[in-house]
PDB file of C-alpha atoms in Angstrom:
ATOM      1  CA  UNK A  12     -18.674  44.027  22.751  1.00  0.00           C
ATOM      2  CA  UNK A  13     -15.199  43.092  21.693  1.00  0.00           C
ATOM      3  CA  UNK A  14     -14.715  40.146  18.968  1.00  0.00           C
ATOM      4  CA  UNK A  15     -11.252  37.992  18.904  1.00  0.00           C
ATOM      5  CA  UNK A  16     -10.432  35.679  16.385  1.00  0.00           C
ATOM      6  CA  UNK A  17     -10.264  33.056  19.231  1.00  0.00           C
ATOM      7  CA  UNK A  18     -12.409  29.311  17.620  1.00  0.00           C
ATOM      8  CA  UNK A  19     -15.796  29.075  19.159  1.00  0.00           C
ATOM      9  CA  UNK A  20     -15.661  26.787  22.190  1.00  0.00           C
ATOM     10  CA  UNK A  21     -15.669  23.222  20.888  1.00  0.00           C
ATOM     11  CA  UNK A  22     -15.134  24.164  17.194  1.00  0.00           C
ATOM     12  CA  UNK A  23     -11.572  23.065  17.063  1.00  0.00           C
ATOM     13  CA  UNK A  24     -12.662  19.228  18.669  1.00  0.00           C
ATOM     14  CA  UNK A  25     -15.648  19.167  15.715  1.00  0.00           C
ATOM     15  CA  UNK A  26     -13.251  20.038  13.099  1.00  0.00           C
ATOM     16  CA  UNK A  27     -10.638  17.743  14.563  1.00  0.00           C
ATOM     17  CA  UNK A  28     -13.266  15.001  14.577  1.00  0.00           C
ATOM     18  CA  UNK A  29     -13.718  15.785  10.824  1.00  0.00           C
ATOM     19  CA  UNK A  30     -11.067  15.565  10.133  1.00  0.00           C
ATOM     20  CA  UNK A  31      -9.555  12.596  10.455  1.00  0.00           C
ATOM     21  CA  UNK A  32     -13.926  11.247   9.955  1.00  0.00           C
ATOM     22  CA  UNK A  33     -12.598  12.255   6.198  1.00  0.00           C
ATOM     23  CA  UNK A  34      -8.835  10.558   5.775  1.00  0.00           C
ATOM     24  CA  UNK A  35      -7.698   7.653   3.844  1.00  0.00           C
ATOM     25  CA  UNK A  36      -8.153   4.170   5.899  1.00  0.00           C
ATOM     26  CA  UNK A  37      -7.028   1.245   4.770  1.00  0.00           C
ATOM     27  CA  UNK A  38      -9.674  -1.153   5.121  1.00  0.00           C
ATOM     28  CA  UNK A  39      -9.377  -4.141   6.975  1.00  0.00           C
ATOM     29  CA  UNK A  40     -11.494  -7.195   8.981  1.00  0.00           C
ATOM     30  CA  UNK A  41     -14.168  -6.851   5.978  1.00  0.00           C
ATOM     31  CA  UNK A  42     -14.667  -7.433   2.753  1.00  0.00           C
ATOM     32  CA  UNK A  43     -13.854  -5.138   0.240  1.00  0.00           C
ATOM     33  CA  UNK A  44     -16.203  -4.580  -2.799  1.00  0.00           C
ATOM     34  CA  UNK A  45     -15.546  -3.185  -5.868  1.00  0.00           C
ATOM     35  CA  UNK A  46     -15.947  -3.532  -9.941  1.00  0.00           C
ATOM     36  CA  UNK A  47     -18.186  -6.989  -9.179  1.00  0.00           C
ATOM     37  CA  UNK A  48     -15.904  -8.614  -7.325  1.00  0.00           C
ATOM     38  CA  UNK A  49     -15.569  -9.228  -3.702  1.00  0.00           C
ATOM     39  CA  UNK A  50     -12.139  -9.025  -1.667  1.00  0.00           C
ATOM     40  CA  UNK A  51     -12.760 -11.858   1.640  1.00  0.00           C
ATOM     41  CA  UNK A  52     -10.930 -12.167   4.688  1.00  0.00           C
ATOM     42  CA  UNK A  53      -7.089 -10.229   3.652  1.00  0.00           C
ATOM     43  CA  UNK A  54      -5.010 -12.074   6.296  1.00  0.00           C
ATOM     44  CA  UNK A  55      -1.025 -12.866   6.626  1.00  0.00           C
ATOM     45  CA  UNK A  56       0.313 -14.253   9.632  1.00  0.00           C
ATOM     46  CA  UNK A  57       2.912 -12.896  12.351  1.00  0.00           C
ATOM     47  CA  UNK A  58       6.842 -13.196  11.438  1.00  0.00           C
ATOM     48  CA  UNK A  59      10.533 -12.482  12.723  1.00  0.00           C
ATOM     49  CA  UNK A  60      12.001 -12.716   9.683  1.00  0.00           C
ATOM     50  CA  UNK A  61      11.786 -10.557   5.626  1.00  0.00           C
ATOM     51  CA  UNK A  62       9.214 -13.528   3.609  1.00  0.00           C
ATOM     52  CA  UNK A  63       5.188 -13.746   5.083  1.00  0.00           C
ATOM     53  CA  UNK A  64       2.831 -14.255   2.796  1.00  0.00           C
ATOM     54  CA  UNK A  65      -1.212 -12.452   2.652  1.00  0.00           C
ATOM     55  CA  UNK A  66      -4.216 -14.624   2.320  1.00  0.00           C
ATOM     56  CA  UNK A  67      -7.591 -13.304   0.522  1.00  0.00           C
ATOM     57  CA  UNK A  68     -10.627 -14.892  -1.236  1.00  0.00           C
ATOM     58  CA  UNK A  69     -11.462 -12.767  -4.403  1.00  0.00           C
ATOM     59  CA  UNK A  70     -14.750 -13.591  -5.761  1.00  0.00           C
ATOM     60  CA  UNK A  71     -15.826 -12.687  -9.011  1.00  0.00           C
ATOM     61  CA  UNK A  72     -20.007 -11.753  -9.060  1.00  0.00           C
ATOM     62  CA  UNK A  73     -19.432  -9.813 -12.765  1.00  0.00           C
ATOM     63  CA  UNK A  74     -20.042 -12.380 -15.850  1.00  0.00           C
ATOM     64  CA  UNK A  75     -16.163 -11.347 -18.091  1.00  0.00           C
ATOM     65  CA  UNK A  76     -13.373 -12.681 -16.299  1.00  0.00           C
ATOM     66  CA  UNK A  77     -10.762 -10.234 -14.240  1.00  0.00           C
ATOM     67  CA  UNK A  78      -7.643 -11.283 -13.797  1.00  0.00           C
ATOM     68  CA  UNK A  79      -4.889 -10.636 -10.482  1.00  0.00           C
ATOM     69  CA  UNK A  80      -1.847  -8.969 -12.344  1.00  0.00           C
ATOM     70  CA  UNK A  81       0.227  -8.164  -9.057  1.00  0.00           C
ATOM     71  CA  UNK A  82       0.627  -6.440  -6.444  1.00  0.00           C
ATOM     72  CA  UNK A  83       2.595  -3.788  -3.638  1.00  0.00           C
ATOM     73  CA  UNK A  84       2.290  -3.015  -0.240  1.00  0.00           C
ATOM     74  CA  UNK A  85       5.033  -0.390   1.345  1.00  0.00           C
ATOM     75  CA  UNK A  86       5.690  -2.960   3.405  1.00  0.00           C
ATOM     76  CA  UNK A  87       7.651  -4.654   1.256  1.00  0.00           C
ATOM     77  CA  UNK A  88      10.413  -4.231  -1.125  1.00  0.00           C
ATOM     78  CA  UNK A  89       8.359  -6.580  -3.229  1.00  0.00           C
ATOM     79  CA  UNK A  90       5.149  -7.754  -3.321  1.00  0.00           C
ATOM     80  CA  UNK A  91       4.539 -12.171  -6.074  1.00  0.00           C
ATOM     81  CA  UNK A  92       1.892 -13.650  -6.617  1.00  0.00           C
ATOM     82  CA  UNK A  93       2.636 -17.962  -5.461  1.00  0.00           C
ATOM     83  CA  UNK A  94       1.782 -21.030  -6.300  1.00  0.00           C
ATOM     84  CA  UNK A  95       2.658 -24.155  -4.132  1.00  0.00           C
ATOM     85  CA  UNK A  96       2.462 -27.455  -5.361  1.00  0.00           C
ATOM     86  CA  UNK A  97       4.232 -30.511  -3.517  1.00  0.00           C
ATOM     87  CA  UNK A  98       6.601 -32.185  -5.607  1.00  0.00           C
ATOM     88  CA  UNK A  99       8.239 -35.650  -4.050  1.00  0.00           C
ATOM     89  CA  UNK A 100       6.921 -34.125   0.039  1.00  0.00           C
ATOM     90  CA  UNK A 101       9.122 -30.889  -0.852  1.00  0.00           C
ATOM     91  CA  UNK A 102       7.630 -28.059  -1.170  1.00  0.00           C
ATOM     92  CA  UNK A 103       8.008 -26.041  -3.967  1.00  0.00           C
ATOM     93  CA  UNK A 104       6.982 -22.229  -4.500  1.00  0.00           C
ATOM     94  CA  UNK A 105       7.046 -20.514  -8.353  1.00  0.00           C
ATOM     95  CA  UNK A 106       6.366 -16.773  -8.729  1.00  0.00           C
ATOM     96  CA  UNK A 107       3.527 -16.244 -11.782  1.00  0.00           C
ATOM     97  CA  UNK A 108       5.091 -13.477 -13.267  1.00  0.00           C
ATOM     98  CA  UNK A 109       1.661 -12.724 -15.574  1.00  0.00           C
ATOM     99  CA  UNK A 110      -0.308 -13.398 -11.829  1.00  0.00           C
ATOM    100  CA  UNK A 111      -3.967 -15.119 -11.533  1.00  0.00           C
ATOM    101  CA  UNK A 112      -7.648 -15.448 -13.632  1.00  0.00           C
ATOM    102  CA  UNK A 113     -10.581 -14.981 -11.559  1.00  0.00           C
ATOM    103  CA  UNK A 114     -13.152 -15.858 -13.460  1.00  0.00           C
ATOM    104  CA  UNK A 115     -16.261 -15.131 -14.397  1.00  0.00           C
ATOM    105  CA  UNK A 116     -19.040 -15.748 -10.991  1.00  0.00           C
ATOM    106  CA  UNK A 117     -16.200 -18.240  -9.062  1.00  0.00           C
ATOM    107  CA  UNK A 118     -14.050 -17.256  -6.245  1.00  0.00           C
ATOM    108  CA  UNK A 119     -10.252 -17.463  -6.566  1.00  0.00           C
ATOM    109  CA  UNK A 120      -8.641 -17.955  -3.192  1.00  0.00           C
ATOM    110  CA  UNK A 121      -4.880 -17.244  -1.871  1.00  0.00           C
ATOM    111  CA  UNK A 122      -4.611 -20.030   1.218  1.00  0.00           C
ATOM    112  CA  UNK A 123      -1.806 -21.612   2.686  1.00  0.00           C
ATOM    113  CA  UNK A 124      -0.819 -24.954   1.219  1.00  0.00           C
ATOM    114  CA  UNK A 125      -2.014 -22.792  -2.456  1.00  0.00           C
ATOM    115  CA  UNK A 126      -2.252 -19.930  -4.665  1.00  0.00           C
ATOM    116  CA  UNK A 127      -0.851 -17.742  -1.923  1.00  0.00           C
ATOM    117  CA  UNK A 128       1.285 -13.887  -2.325  1.00  0.00           C
ATOM    118  CA  UNK A 129       4.429 -13.304  -1.069  1.00  0.00           C
ATOM    119  CA  UNK A 130       5.386 -10.245   0.468  1.00  0.00           C
ATOM    120  CA  UNK A 131       9.284 -10.217   0.056  1.00  0.00           C
ATOM    121  CA  UNK A 132      12.107  -7.694   1.937  1.00  0.00           C
ATOM    122  CA  UNK A 133       9.854  -7.165   4.660  1.00  0.00           C
ATOM    123  CA  UNK A 134      10.709  -3.600   6.420  1.00  0.00           C
ATOM    124  CA  UNK A 135       9.984  -4.916   9.720  1.00  0.00           C
ATOM    125  CA  UNK A 136       8.789  -7.894  11.548  1.00  0.00           C
ATOM    126  CA  UNK A 137       4.485  -8.411  11.235  1.00  0.00           C
ATOM    127  CA  UNK A 138       2.888  -8.414  14.198  1.00  0.00           C
ATOM    128  CA  UNK A 139       0.373 -10.153  15.164  1.00  0.00           C
ATOM    129  CA  UNK A 140      -3.134  -7.510  15.647  1.00  0.00           C
ATOM    130  CA  UNK A 141      -1.547  -5.095  13.655  1.00  0.00           C
ATOM    131  CA  UNK A 142      -2.635  -3.496   9.897  1.00  0.00           C
ATOM    132  CA  UNK A 143      -0.330  -4.617   6.562  1.00  0.00           C
ATOM    133  CA  UNK A 144      -1.824  -1.632   3.533  1.00  0.00           C
ATOM    134  CA  UNK A 145      -1.416  -3.851   0.508  1.00  0.00           C
ATOM    135  CA  UNK A 146      -2.667  -3.156  -3.247  1.00  0.00           C
ATOM    136  CA  UNK A 147      -4.397  -5.914  -5.178  1.00  0.00           C
ATOM    137  CA  UNK A 148      -4.179  -4.866  -9.521  1.00  0.00           C
ATOM    138  CA  UNK A 149      -6.867  -6.454 -11.642  1.00  0.00           C
ATOM    139  CA  UNK A 150      -6.965  -6.476 -15.274  1.00  0.00           C
ATOM    140  CA  UNK A 151     -10.549  -4.681 -15.412  1.00  0.00           C
ATOM    141  CA  UNK A 152     -10.676  -3.708 -11.388  1.00  0.00           C
ATOM    142  CA  UNK A 153      -7.793  -1.836 -11.476  1.00  0.00           C
ATOM    143  CA  UNK A 154      -6.128  -0.847  -7.745  1.00  0.00           C
ATOM    144  CA  UNK A 155      -8.114  -2.145  -5.145  1.00  0.00           C
ATOM    145  CA  UNK A 156      -6.051  -1.071  -1.502  1.00  0.00           C
ATOM    146  CA  UNK A 157      -6.951  -3.865   1.711  1.00  0.00           C
ATOM    147  CA  UNK A 158      -5.436  -4.132   4.968  1.00  0.00           C
ATOM    148  CA  UNK A 159      -4.110  -7.937   5.583  1.00  0.00           C
ATOM    149  CA  UNK A 160      -4.817  -8.861   9.560  1.00  0.00           C
ATOM    150  CA  UNK A 161      -1.600 -10.313  11.004  1.00  0.00           C
ATOM    151  CA  UNK A 162      -2.909 -13.622  12.778  1.00  0.00           C
ATOM    152  CA  UNK A 163      -1.019 -15.826  15.015  1.00  0.00           C
ATOM    153  CA  UNK A 164       2.393 -16.997  13.393  1.00  0.00           C
ATOM    154  CA  UNK A 165       1.189 -20.234  12.247  1.00  0.00           C
ATOM    155  CA  UNK A 166      -2.004 -19.646  11.839  1.00  0.00           C
ATOM    156  CA  UNK A 167      -3.787 -21.619   9.038  1.00  0.00           C
ATOM    157  CA  UNK A 168      -6.535 -19.420   8.752  1.00  0.00           C
ATOM    158  CA  UNK A 169      -7.525 -15.794  10.397  1.00  0.00           C
ATOM    159  CA  UNK A 170      -8.478 -15.389  13.820  1.00  0.00           C
ATOM    160  CA  UNK A 171     -12.168 -15.762  14.576  1.00  0.00           C
ATOM    161  CA  UNK A 172     -14.470 -12.829  14.624  1.00  0.00           C
ATOM    162  CA  UNK A 173     -12.005 -11.116  12.672  1.00  0.00           C
ATOM    163  CA  UNK A 174     -13.355 -10.892   9.379  1.00  0.00           C
ATOM    164  CA  UNK A 175     -17.013  -9.267   9.905  1.00  0.00           C
ATOM    165  CA  UNK A 176     -18.122  -7.805   6.849  1.00  0.00           C
ATOM    166  CA  UNK A 177     -18.681  -3.664   7.315  1.00  0.00           C
TER     167      UNK A 177
END
């Protein structure tokens, strides 16, 4: 019997599946839990321009407060934490350079019409149904990776069924 260096049938397929299963992937359409924080329903809207907004609910089940300090995304030149207020019928947005508090036992919501993430200098338009990788940097929990699911332009909430816990 002659020995060869050919792989056994199916070995290449099994190795490919194992490699794919072990590769890191952005977390999308789910709740992310880390260091007492739960990040639920990360989403954004489809865009045509160079600016987008990101939304997520952050619940702190811990006994100590945390703080969302900053965020980054390879999809944008920069990401800022913003607040939005109405002033004499005019919508005004301004950055929150010190971030935003996530109280112990409470929830901080980044949502349309209020506090949100601004994705500035988008490298490409955000397309409905795709994912946008995002890293949120917390004072205590540290960096947390999520992926924003892109909903329709003008959406006021994530698409139904997209945000199920895994």
